[in-house]
Amino acid sequence: MTAVRTRFAPSPTGYFHIGGVRTALFSWLYARHCGGTFLLRIEDTDRERSTPEAIDVILQGMTWLGLDWDEGPFYQSQRMDRYREAVRQLLQSGKAYPCWCSKGELDAMRSEAMARGEKPKYNGRCRDRIGAPPAGIDPVIRFRSPLEGDTVVDDLIQGRVVFHNRELDDLVIARSDGMPTYNFSVVVDDLDMRITHVIRGDDHLNNAPRQVNILHAFGAEPPLYAHVPLIHGPDGKKLSKRHGTVSVLQYRDDGYLPEAILNYLVRLGWSHGDQEIFSMQEMIDHFDVRDVNKAAAAINLEKLLWLNQHYMKDADPQRLAGLVRPHLQGLGLDPAAGPDLVELVKVQRERTSTLREMAGQCQIFFRDFEQYDEQAAARHLKPEMRQALAGLRERLANLSDWRAPALHQAVEAQAAESGMKLGKLAQPLRVAVTGSAISPSIDLTLYLLGRDRTLRNLDRALQHIPA
């Protein structure tokens, strides 16, 4: 049995978005599931639109997600000599030919075909041209497509798809400047790299018969194709910029964990029973590209947030501390100027959905708040609370053990002395020391704030409370 070899072959001409990531994931998973090889190939022959920045985003994104490649990255821009050699091979075998037709002639051919109710296509004028070629014109090179019969693609997802050869024109495989076209360079690459399974978006399905015929012209057996339905937006339409499609690195910068992204994407069009949460090893064990659904899947960012929160809750606190550090720095905070980050994330990971949100909620532990939340202060910092808060301030100042259990006992003792329930004191205390009515449990809040900041903020609150 031939060893499985898959590839991910993005074009660096725009965002590396989640649609591309899912294609990469499916190709990677199938190779890993079969014990095969996964290649990364950068299709950068579009010199005007391909940029080093876009290539860097692809490499960074794949690395961040842990989708490691076994071979590559290969760059099409570095394989031009090979493509020219392959074009010469087809010319010499008579399976390709030069075409000198002008743009005006091509437009006329298409108009005439449409007038006859046919598909607009090249009519083969130069296919068997006799005589001297026109002077001063550099020809394109066209593939001599079969005129009769059908080309059949037994797609692993879409099923058996039949294309009538009479509807396929003689496509250009090399432009007049010698540059290979997409459909040709892809075929040469897949042939040379011994690709056994091509997993890609179903917007490439119409390219499959052309590529199959070119492979046959080289005397090669085509790979197996699996055309994955595209991801749709919540409105059921093809995912696009209007849905807020962004680079995958934006999800990293927004504070998502890579395992949440991968778990979310693997479930867009594929399932294993009713299971929702998958470890990477479980994905590898269970994934088969033949089980991918034919129907398009719609994006649901609320589910992604839910998954991200799940993975944050289960993540190693030491790792989370390292991941939240740059988000704190992005807010202008010095991670060394506050509580221990590991202790902090243990508290906050139950309360937040992203690392960015976690960093935002941690600000109170690194710098003094600018002003009180008006509603919270009006409701809780009232004159009748002054005596209890002042008594608690003294009690906390004399506390030798600044840990959560001792802090809880101190607040509880002050509440009892003031003739109130714990909650009646805890919420005014929370507003006094954080400026708002929202924070972790009051004992953990005081512990993380530390003695100096807690006492300083209590003094500020006592000055704020009306006499």
Short mmCIF file of C-alpha atoms in Angstrom, two decimals:
data_model
loop_
_atom_site.label_atom_id
_atom_site.label_comp_id
_atom_site.label_asym_id
_atom_site.label_seq_id
_atom_site.Cartn_x
_atom_site.Cartn_y
_atom_site.Cartn_z
CA MET A 1 0.00 0.00 0.00
CA THR A 2 1.33 3.46 -0.98
CA ALA A 3 2.23 5.66 1.98
CA VAL A 4 -0.09 8.65 2.36
CA ARG A 5 1.37 12.03 1.41
CA THR A 6 -0.77 15.17 1.81
CA ARG A 7 0.04 18.82 1.31
CA PHE A 8 -1.19 22.25 2.30
CA ALA A 9 -0.50 24.73 -0.48
CA PRO A 10 -1.62 28.28 0.36
CA SER A 11 -1.13 31.31 -1.86
CA PRO A 12 0.40 34.24 0.09
CA THR A 13 -1.86 36.80 -1.57
CA GLY A 14 -4.13 37.72 1.36
CA TYR A 15 -5.20 36.70 4.85
CA PHE A 16 -4.35 33.24 6.15
CA HIS A 17 -7.86 32.90 7.57
CA ILE A 18 -9.70 30.09 9.34
CA GLY A 19 -10.95 28.58 6.08
CA GLY A 20 -7.35 27.95 5.08
CA VAL A 21 -6.49 26.78 8.58
CA ARG A 22 -9.24 24.15 8.46
CA THR A 23 -7.92 22.87 5.12
CA ALA A 24 -4.43 22.67 6.61
CA LEU A 25 -5.80 20.91 9.69
CA PHE A 26 -7.71 18.29 7.69
CA SER A 27 -4.63 17.59 5.53
CA TRP A 28 -2.38 17.41 8.59
CA LEU A 29 -4.77 15.18 10.53
CA TYR A 30 -5.25 12.73 7.67
CA ALA A 31 -1.48 12.37 7.22
CA ARG A 32 -1.01 11.84 10.95
CA HIS A 33 -3.98 9.42 11.14
CA CYS A 34 -2.49 7.29 8.35
CA GLY A 35 1.10 7.52 9.58
CA GLY A 36 1.95 9.46 6.41
CA THR A 37 3.78 12.62 5.43
CA PHE A 38 2.51 16.21 5.47
CA LEU A 39 4.09 18.83 3.18
CA LEU A 40 3.88 22.61 3.21
CA ARG A 41 4.08 24.32 -0.18
CA ILE A 42 3.86 28.07 -0.75
CA GLU A 43 2.25 28.85 -4.11
CA ASP A 44 3.84 32.25 -4.68
CA THR A 45 3.94 32.49 -8.48
CA ASP A 46 1.67 35.56 -8.41
CA ARG A 47 4.55 38.02 -8.12
CA GLU A 48 2.39 41.12 -7.89
CA ARG A 49 0.18 39.92 -5.05
CA SER A 50 2.45 37.55 -3.11
CA THR A 51 4.24 39.25 -0.21
CA PRO A 52 6.92 38.19 2.29
CA GLU A 53 4.61 39.43 5.06
CA ALA A 54 1.83 37.06 3.96
CA ILE A 55 4.29 34.15 3.81
CA ASP A 56 5.48 34.98 7.32
CA VAL A 57 1.88 34.96 8.61
CA ILE A 58 1.37 31.47 7.12
CA LEU A 59 4.54 30.13 8.75
CA GLN A 60 3.80 31.82 12.07
CA GLY A 61 0.19 30.64 12.03
CA MET A 62 1.07 27.03 11.31
CA THR A 63 3.72 27.06 14.03
CA TRP A 64 1.39 28.68 16.58
CA LEU A 65 -1.27 26.05 15.90
CA GLY A 66 1.22 23.19 16.13
CA LEU A 67 0.59 22.00 12.56
CA ASP A 68 4.14 20.91 11.92
CA TRP A 69 5.20 19.89 8.43
CA ASP A 70 7.46 16.97 7.56
CA GLU A 71 8.78 18.39 4.28
CA GLY A 72 9.07 21.95 3.04
CA PRO A 73 8.23 24.68 2.95
CA PHE A 74 8.61 24.47 -0.83
CA TYR A 75 8.27 27.69 -2.84
CA GLN A 76 6.90 27.61 -6.36
CA SER A 77 8.88 30.75 -7.19
CA GLN A 78 12.05 28.65 -6.78
CA ARG A 79 10.88 25.91 -9.18
CA MET A 80 10.54 27.87 -12.44
CA ASP A 81 13.19 25.84 -14.25
CA ARG A 82 11.28 22.66 -13.45
CA TYR A 83 8.01 24.09 -14.80
CA ARG A 84 9.70 25.20 -18.04
CA GLU A 85 11.17 21.72 -18.43
CA ALA A 86 7.71 20.17 -17.93
CA VAL A 87 6.21 22.52 -20.55
CA ARG A 88 8.93 21.48 -23.05
CA GLN A 89 8.15 17.83 -22.30
CA LEU A 90 4.49 18.27 -23.23
CA LEU A 91 5.36 20.30 -26.34
CA GLN A 92 7.76 17.61 -27.53
CA SER A 93 5.17 14.87 -26.99
CA GLY A 94 2.52 16.86 -28.87
CA LYS A 95 0.32 17.18 -25.80
CA ALA A 96 0.70 20.95 -25.71
CA TYR A 97 1.00 23.58 -28.44
CA PRO A 98 1.75 27.31 -28.89
CA CYS A 99 -1.17 29.70 -29.37
CA TRP A 100 -0.83 33.17 -30.93
CA CYS A 101 -4.48 34.27 -30.65
CA SER A 102 -4.92 37.87 -29.55
CA LYS A 103 -7.20 39.06 -26.78
CA GLY A 104 -9.63 40.40 -29.37
CA GLU A 105 -9.79 37.01 -31.09
CA LEU A 106 -10.36 35.25 -27.78
CA ASP A 107 -13.17 37.65 -26.85
CA ALA A 108 -14.81 37.02 -30.23
CA MET A 109 -14.61 33.23 -29.72
CA ARG A 110 -16.31 33.49 -26.35
CA SER A 111 -19.05 35.77 -27.69
CA GLU A 112 -19.75 33.41 -30.57
CA ALA A 113 -19.95 30.42 -28.22
CA MET A 114 -22.38 32.24 -25.94
CA ALA A 115 -24.51 33.22 -28.93
CA ARG A 116 -24.81 29.51 -29.74
CA GLY A 117 -25.84 28.76 -26.16
CA GLU A 118 -22.50 27.14 -25.36
CA LYS A 119 -19.99 27.77 -22.60
CA PRO A 120 -17.57 30.60 -23.49
CA LYS A 121 -14.24 28.95 -24.22
CA TYR A 122 -11.28 28.80 -26.54
CA ASN A 123 -12.22 27.09 -29.83
CA GLY A 124 -8.86 25.41 -30.54
CA ARG A 125 -7.90 27.67 -33.47
CA CYS A 126 -4.15 27.12 -33.01
CA ARG A 127 -4.48 23.48 -32.01
CA ASP A 128 -3.48 22.21 -35.46
CA ARG A 129 -2.24 25.46 -36.97
CA ILE A 130 -0.25 25.19 -40.20
CA GLY A 131 2.09 27.79 -41.57
CA ALA A 132 4.45 30.38 -40.20
CA PRO A 133 3.47 31.94 -36.87
CA PRO A 134 2.63 35.67 -36.72
CA ALA A 135 5.71 37.85 -36.37
CA GLY A 136 6.44 39.76 -33.17
CA ILE A 137 4.03 37.80 -30.96
CA ASP A 138 5.15 35.65 -28.04
CA PRO A 139 2.69 32.74 -27.85
CA VAL A 140 1.11 31.21 -24.80
CA ILE A 141 1.30 27.44 -24.42
CA ARG A 142 -1.95 25.50 -24.28
CA PHE A 143 -2.64 21.96 -23.11
CA ARG A 144 -4.19 19.71 -25.73
CA SER A 145 -7.25 18.55 -23.80
CA PRO A 146 -9.11 15.38 -24.87
CA LEU A 147 -12.11 16.22 -27.08
CA GLU A 148 -14.20 13.12 -26.45
CA GLY A 149 -15.32 11.09 -23.47
CA ASP A 150 -15.54 12.01 -19.82
CA THR A 151 -13.12 12.74 -17.02
CA VAL A 152 -14.30 11.16 -13.79
CA VAL A 153 -13.23 12.33 -10.33
CA ASP A 154 -14.10 9.88 -7.55
CA ASP A 155 -14.00 12.47 -4.80
CA LEU A 156 -13.63 11.18 -1.23
CA ILE A 157 -16.14 13.78 0.02
CA GLN A 158 -18.26 14.82 -2.97
CA GLY A 159 -18.58 11.33 -4.45
CA ARG A 160 -18.37 10.51 -8.16
CA VAL A 161 -18.24 13.67 -10.29
CA VAL A 162 -18.34 13.35 -14.10
CA PHE A 163 -17.00 16.10 -16.40
CA HIS A 164 -17.65 16.01 -20.16
CA ASN A 165 -14.36 16.62 -21.97
CA ARG A 166 -16.06 18.54 -24.78
CA GLU A 167 -16.85 21.27 -22.21
CA LEU A 168 -13.20 21.64 -21.19
CA ASP A 169 -11.14 24.00 -23.33
CA ASP A 170 -7.43 23.85 -24.04
CA LEU A 171 -6.26 25.72 -20.99
CA VAL A 172 -3.15 27.88 -20.96
CA ILE A 173 -0.33 26.17 -19.06
CA ALA A 174 2.35 28.85 -19.67
CA ARG A 175 1.84 32.56 -20.32
CA SER A 176 3.61 34.47 -23.08
CA ASP A 177 6.37 35.48 -20.63
CA GLY A 178 6.99 31.82 -19.75
CA MET A 179 5.30 31.95 -16.34
CA PRO A 180 3.37 28.74 -15.56
CA THR A 181 -0.32 28.99 -14.73
CA TYR A 182 -1.82 27.77 -11.46
CA ASN A 183 -3.33 24.56 -12.80
CA PHE A 184 -0.05 23.53 -14.42
CA SER A 185 2.38 24.32 -11.60
CA VAL A 186 0.11 22.55 -9.11
CA VAL A 187 0.12 19.40 -11.24
CA VAL A 188 3.92 19.39 -11.61
CA ASP A 189 4.36 19.93 -7.88
CA ASP A 190 1.92 17.18 -6.90
CA LEU A 191 3.62 14.85 -9.36
CA ASP A 192 7.17 15.61 -8.20
CA MET A 193 6.23 15.56 -4.51
CA ARG A 194 4.38 12.24 -4.88
CA ILE A 195 1.17 13.59 -3.35
CA THR A 196 -1.35 10.79 -2.81
CA HIS A 197 -4.27 12.80 -1.39
CA VAL A 198 -5.24 16.36 -2.30
CA ILE A 199 -7.49 17.85 0.39
CA ARG A 200 -8.67 21.35 -0.49
CA GLY A 201 -11.72 23.62 -0.71
CA ASP A 202 -14.54 22.63 -3.04
CA ASP A 203 -14.03 25.87 -4.99
CA HIS A 204 -11.20 23.90 -6.65
CA LEU A 205 -13.44 21.03 -7.78
CA ASN A 206 -13.74 22.42 -11.32
CA ASN A 207 -9.94 22.44 -11.56
CA ALA A 208 -9.76 18.71 -10.84
CA PRO A 209 -10.59 17.39 -14.36
CA ARG A 210 -8.03 19.69 -15.98
CA GLN A 211 -5.36 18.61 -13.52
CA VAL A 212 -6.27 14.94 -13.92
CA ASN A 213 -5.91 15.21 -17.72
CA ILE A 214 -2.51 16.91 -17.43
CA LEU A 215 -1.33 14.19 -15.07
CA HIS A 216 -2.49 11.56 -17.55
CA ALA A 217 -0.50 13.38 -20.25
CA PHE A 218 2.61 12.86 -18.10
CA GLY A 219 1.71 9.19 -17.78
CA ALA A 220 1.01 9.60 -14.06
CA GLU A 221 -1.81 8.32 -11.87
CA PRO A 222 -3.73 11.24 -10.27
CA PRO A 223 -3.92 11.54 -6.48
CA LEU A 224 -7.18 10.97 -4.66
CA TYR A 225 -9.13 14.20 -4.27
CA ALA A 226 -11.18 15.34 -1.29
CA HIS A 227 -12.92 18.67 -1.86
CA VAL A 228 -14.02 20.19 1.45
CA PRO A 229 -17.15 22.40 1.49
CA LEU A 230 -16.32 26.04 2.23
CA ILE A 231 -17.14 27.63 5.56
CA HIS A 232 -20.16 29.94 5.52
CA GLY A 233 -20.95 32.95 7.66
CA PRO A 234 -23.86 33.01 10.14
CA ASP A 235 -26.05 34.30 7.28
CA GLY A 236 -25.42 31.13 5.26
CA LYS A 237 -23.29 32.91 2.66
CA LYS A 238 -19.66 32.18 1.76
CA LEU A 239 -17.30 33.44 4.44
CA SER A 240 -15.86 36.80 3.43
CA LYS A 241 -14.58 40.11 4.76
CA ARG A 242 -18.10 41.25 5.57
CA HIS A 243 -18.21 38.52 8.23
CA GLY A 244 -15.09 39.93 9.85
CA THR A 245 -12.75 37.36 8.35
CA VAL A 246 -9.29 38.03 9.74
CA SER A 247 -5.84 36.50 9.77
CA VAL A 248 -5.51 33.50 12.07
CA LEU A 249 -2.86 35.45 14.02
CA GLN A 250 -5.58 37.92 14.99
CA TYR A 251 -7.19 35.11 17.00
CA ARG A 252 -3.85 34.64 18.76
CA ASP A 253 -3.63 38.37 19.46
CA ASP A 254 -7.25 38.37 20.69
CA GLY A 255 -6.32 35.79 23.30
CA TYR A 256 -7.54 32.47 21.91
CA LEU A 257 -5.66 29.25 22.62
CA PRO A 258 -4.49 27.23 19.60
CA GLU A 259 -6.13 24.04 20.89
CA ALA A 260 -9.49 25.82 21.04
CA ILE A 261 -9.13 27.01 17.43
CA LEU A 262 -8.25 23.50 16.22
CA ASN A 263 -11.01 21.81 18.23
CA TYR A 264 -13.51 24.32 16.87
CA LEU A 265 -12.41 23.95 13.24
CA VAL A 266 -12.29 20.16 13.24
CA ARG A 267 -15.98 20.14 14.17
CA LEU A 268 -16.89 22.39 11.22
CA GLY A 269 -18.01 19.67 8.85
CA TRP A 270 -16.69 16.61 10.69
CA SER A 271 -17.91 14.73 13.74
CA HIS A 272 -17.24 11.65 15.82
CA GLY A 273 -20.54 10.73 17.41
CA ASP A 274 -21.71 13.47 19.76
CA GLN A 275 -18.22 14.29 21.06
CA GLU A 276 -17.48 18.02 21.22
CA ILE A 277 -14.14 18.21 23.05
CA PHE A 278 -11.15 16.55 21.37
CA SER A 279 -7.54 16.37 22.39
CA MET A 280 -5.07 16.54 19.52
CA GLN A 281 -4.42 12.80 19.85
CA GLU A 282 -8.15 12.05 19.72
CA MET A 283 -8.45 14.10 16.54
CA ILE A 284 -5.61 12.11 14.98
CA ASP A 285 -7.08 8.79 16.12
CA HIS A 286 -10.60 9.41 14.83
CA PHE A 287 -10.24 11.68 11.81
CA ASP A 288 -10.91 10.30 8.34
CA VAL A 289 -11.41 12.70 5.45
CA ARG A 290 -14.11 10.38 4.08
CA ASP A 291 -16.27 11.33 7.07
CA VAL A 292 -16.30 15.05 6.22
CA ASN A 293 -19.81 16.28 5.49
CA LYS A 294 -20.78 17.39 1.98
CA ALA A 295 -22.80 20.33 3.31
CA ALA A 296 -21.17 23.64 4.18
CA ALA A 297 -20.73 24.47 7.88
CA ALA A 298 -21.55 27.90 9.33
CA ILE A 299 -19.21 29.73 11.66
CA ASN A 300 -20.38 30.32 15.24
CA LEU A 301 -18.04 32.50 17.27
CA GLU A 302 -20.03 31.97 20.47
CA LYS A 303 -19.14 28.29 20.36
CA LEU A 304 -15.49 29.20 19.79
CA LEU A 305 -15.58 31.39 22.90
CA TRP A 306 -17.14 28.54 24.87
CA LEU A 307 -14.41 26.16 23.74
CA ASN A 308 -11.70 28.69 24.53
CA GLN A 309 -13.01 29.13 28.06
CA HIS A 310 -13.08 25.35 28.48
CA TYR A 311 -9.43 25.06 27.46
CA MET A 312 -8.41 28.01 29.64
CA LYS A 313 -10.00 26.33 32.67
CA ASP A 314 -8.08 23.13 31.98
CA ALA A 315 -4.77 24.71 30.96
CA ASP A 316 -1.62 24.51 33.06
CA PRO A 317 -1.53 27.74 35.12
CA GLN A 318 2.19 28.13 34.48
CA ARG A 319 1.57 28.07 30.73
CA LEU A 320 -1.38 30.49 31.03
CA ALA A 321 0.75 32.89 33.04
CA GLY A 322 3.28 33.00 30.21
CA LEU A 323 0.56 33.49 27.61
CA VAL A 324 -1.22 36.31 29.45
CA ARG A 325 2.03 38.22 30.07
CA PRO A 326 2.19 39.91 26.60
CA HIS A 327 -1.48 40.88 26.90
CA LEU A 328 -0.74 42.63 30.20
CA GLN A 329 2.22 44.37 28.61
CA GLY A 330 -0.05 45.44 25.75
CA LEU A 331 -2.15 47.30 28.34
CA GLY A 332 0.94 49.12 29.56
CA LEU A 333 1.24 46.97 32.70
CA ASP A 334 4.42 45.58 34.20
CA PRO A 335 3.74 41.90 35.02
CA ALA A 336 6.44 42.08 37.70
CA ALA A 337 4.68 44.94 39.50
CA GLY A 338 1.72 42.90 40.74
CA PRO A 339 0.83 39.56 42.27
CA ASP A 340 2.28 36.24 41.15
CA LEU A 341 0.89 35.60 37.66
CA VAL A 342 0.37 31.89 38.27
CA GLU A 343 -1.79 32.65 41.33
CA LEU A 344 -3.62 35.32 39.38
CA VAL A 345 -4.56 33.13 36.41
CA LYS A 346 -5.76 30.36 38.74
CA VAL A 347 -8.37 32.81 39.97
CA GLN A 348 -9.24 34.54 36.69
CA ARG A 349 -9.41 31.57 34.29
CA GLU A 350 -12.81 30.55 35.69
CA ARG A 351 -14.15 34.03 35.02
CA THR A 352 -12.89 34.91 31.54
CA SER A 353 -13.17 33.54 27.98
CA THR A 354 -9.97 34.86 26.38
CA LEU A 355 -6.48 35.84 27.47
CA ARG A 356 -7.18 39.42 26.42
CA GLU A 357 -10.27 39.52 28.62
CA MET A 358 -8.28 38.01 31.46
CA ALA A 359 -5.61 40.70 31.13
CA GLY A 360 -8.27 43.40 31.17
CA GLN A 361 -9.79 42.05 34.38
CA CYS A 362 -6.37 41.81 35.99
CA GLN A 363 -5.64 45.54 35.71
CA ILE A 364 -6.92 46.26 39.21
CA PHE A 365 -4.10 44.14 40.64
CA PHE A 366 -1.36 46.12 38.87
CA ARG A 367 -2.42 49.76 39.09
CA ASP A 368 -4.85 51.91 41.02
CA PHE A 369 -8.22 52.47 39.41
CA GLU A 370 -8.86 55.97 38.13
CA GLN A 371 -12.37 56.39 39.49
CA TYR A 372 -15.19 54.46 41.11
CA ASP A 373 -17.98 52.91 39.13
CA GLU A 374 -20.67 55.53 39.84
CA GLN A 375 -23.56 53.12 40.39
CA ALA A 376 -21.49 50.76 42.53
CA ALA A 377 -20.14 53.60 44.68
CA ALA A 378 -23.55 55.21 45.13
CA ARG A 379 -25.07 51.90 46.20
CA HIS A 380 -22.33 50.56 48.48
CA LEU A 381 -20.10 53.41 49.73
CA LYS A 382 -22.71 54.97 52.00
CA PRO A 383 -22.21 56.78 55.32
CA GLU A 384 -23.57 53.81 57.27
CA MET A 385 -20.69 51.67 55.96
CA ARG A 386 -17.95 54.02 57.18
CA GLN A 387 -17.60 52.54 60.67
CA ALA A 388 -17.49 48.90 59.48
CA LEU A 389 -14.93 49.68 56.74
CA ALA A 390 -12.80 51.72 59.18
CA GLY A 391 -12.86 48.85 61.68
CA LEU A 392 -11.91 46.39 58.96
CA ARG A 393 -9.09 48.66 57.80
CA GLU A 394 -7.59 48.53 61.31
CA ARG A 395 -8.12 44.80 61.58
CA LEU A 396 -6.39 44.17 58.21
CA ALA A 397 -3.49 46.50 59.09
CA ASN A 398 -2.74 44.33 62.14
CA LEU A 399 -3.17 41.01 60.32
CA SER A 400 0.06 39.00 60.30
CA ASP A 401 -1.08 36.31 57.84
CA TRP A 402 -2.02 37.84 54.44
CA ARG A 403 -3.46 34.73 52.88
CA ALA A 404 -6.98 34.01 51.71
CA PRO A 405 -8.22 31.95 54.72
CA ALA A 406 -6.97 34.50 57.26
CA LEU A 407 -8.37 37.38 55.20
CA HIS A 408 -11.75 35.64 55.00
CA GLN A 409 -11.79 35.23 58.79
CA ALA A 410 -10.93 38.91 59.28
CA VAL A 411 -13.79 40.10 57.04
CA GLU A 412 -16.18 37.62 58.67
CA ALA A 413 -15.17 38.78 62.18
CA GLN A 414 -15.65 42.45 61.28
CA ALA A 415 -19.06 41.72 59.75
CA ALA A 416 -20.15 39.93 62.94
CA GLU A 417 -18.85 42.79 65.11
CA SER A 418 -20.77 45.29 62.95
CA GLY A 419 -23.96 43.24 63.21
CA MET A 420 -24.24 42.33 59.56
CA LYS A 421 -23.91 39.29 57.29
CA LEU A 422 -20.66 38.70 55.45
CA GLY A 423 -22.11 39.69 52.06
CA LYS A 424 -23.32 43.02 53.40
CA LEU A 425 -19.73 43.97 54.16
CA ALA A 426 -17.99 42.11 51.34
CA GLN A 427 -19.61 44.05 48.51
CA PRO A 428 -18.87 47.55 49.87
CA LEU A 429 -15.34 46.31 50.61
CA ARG A 430 -15.00 45.10 47.00
CA VAL A 431 -16.05 48.50 45.64
CA ALA A 432 -13.72 50.22 48.10
CA VAL A 433 -10.62 48.28 47.04
CA THR A 434 -11.29 47.71 43.30
CA GLY A 435 -13.54 50.60 42.28
CA SER A 436 -16.25 48.26 40.96
CA ALA A 437 -18.72 45.63 42.13
CA ILE A 438 -17.05 42.84 40.13
CA SER A 439 -13.97 40.90 41.18
CA PRO A 440 -13.02 37.42 42.37
CA SER A 441 -14.12 36.28 45.84
CA ILE A 442 -13.34 38.98 48.37
CA ASP A 443 -10.67 36.98 50.23
CA LEU A 444 -8.81 36.22 46.97
CA THR A 445 -9.24 39.83 45.81
CA LEU A 446 -7.59 41.13 48.99
CA TYR A 447 -4.86 38.48 48.78
CA LEU A 448 -4.00 39.37 45.18
CA LEU A 449 -4.14 43.12 45.78
CA GLY A 450 -1.66 42.78 48.62
CA ARG A 451 -1.58 44.57 51.97
CA ASP A 452 -0.28 47.97 50.80
CA ARG A 453 -2.70 48.45 47.91
CA THR A 454 -5.65 47.17 49.96
CA LEU A 455 -5.01 49.55 52.85
CA ARG A 456 -4.33 52.46 50.51
CA ASN A 457 -7.59 51.88 48.65
CA LEU A 458 -9.54 51.55 51.90
CA ASP A 459 -8.19 54.94 53.02
CA ARG A 460 -9.30 56.36 49.68
CA ALA A 461 -12.78 54.92 50.11
CA LEU A 462 -13.15 56.28 53.63
CA GLN A 463 -12.33 59.74 52.29
CA HIS A 464 -14.83 59.25 49.46
CA ILE A 465 -17.77 58.20 51.69
CA PRO A 466 -19.95 61.21 52.57
CA ALA A 467 -19.80 62.20 56.22
#
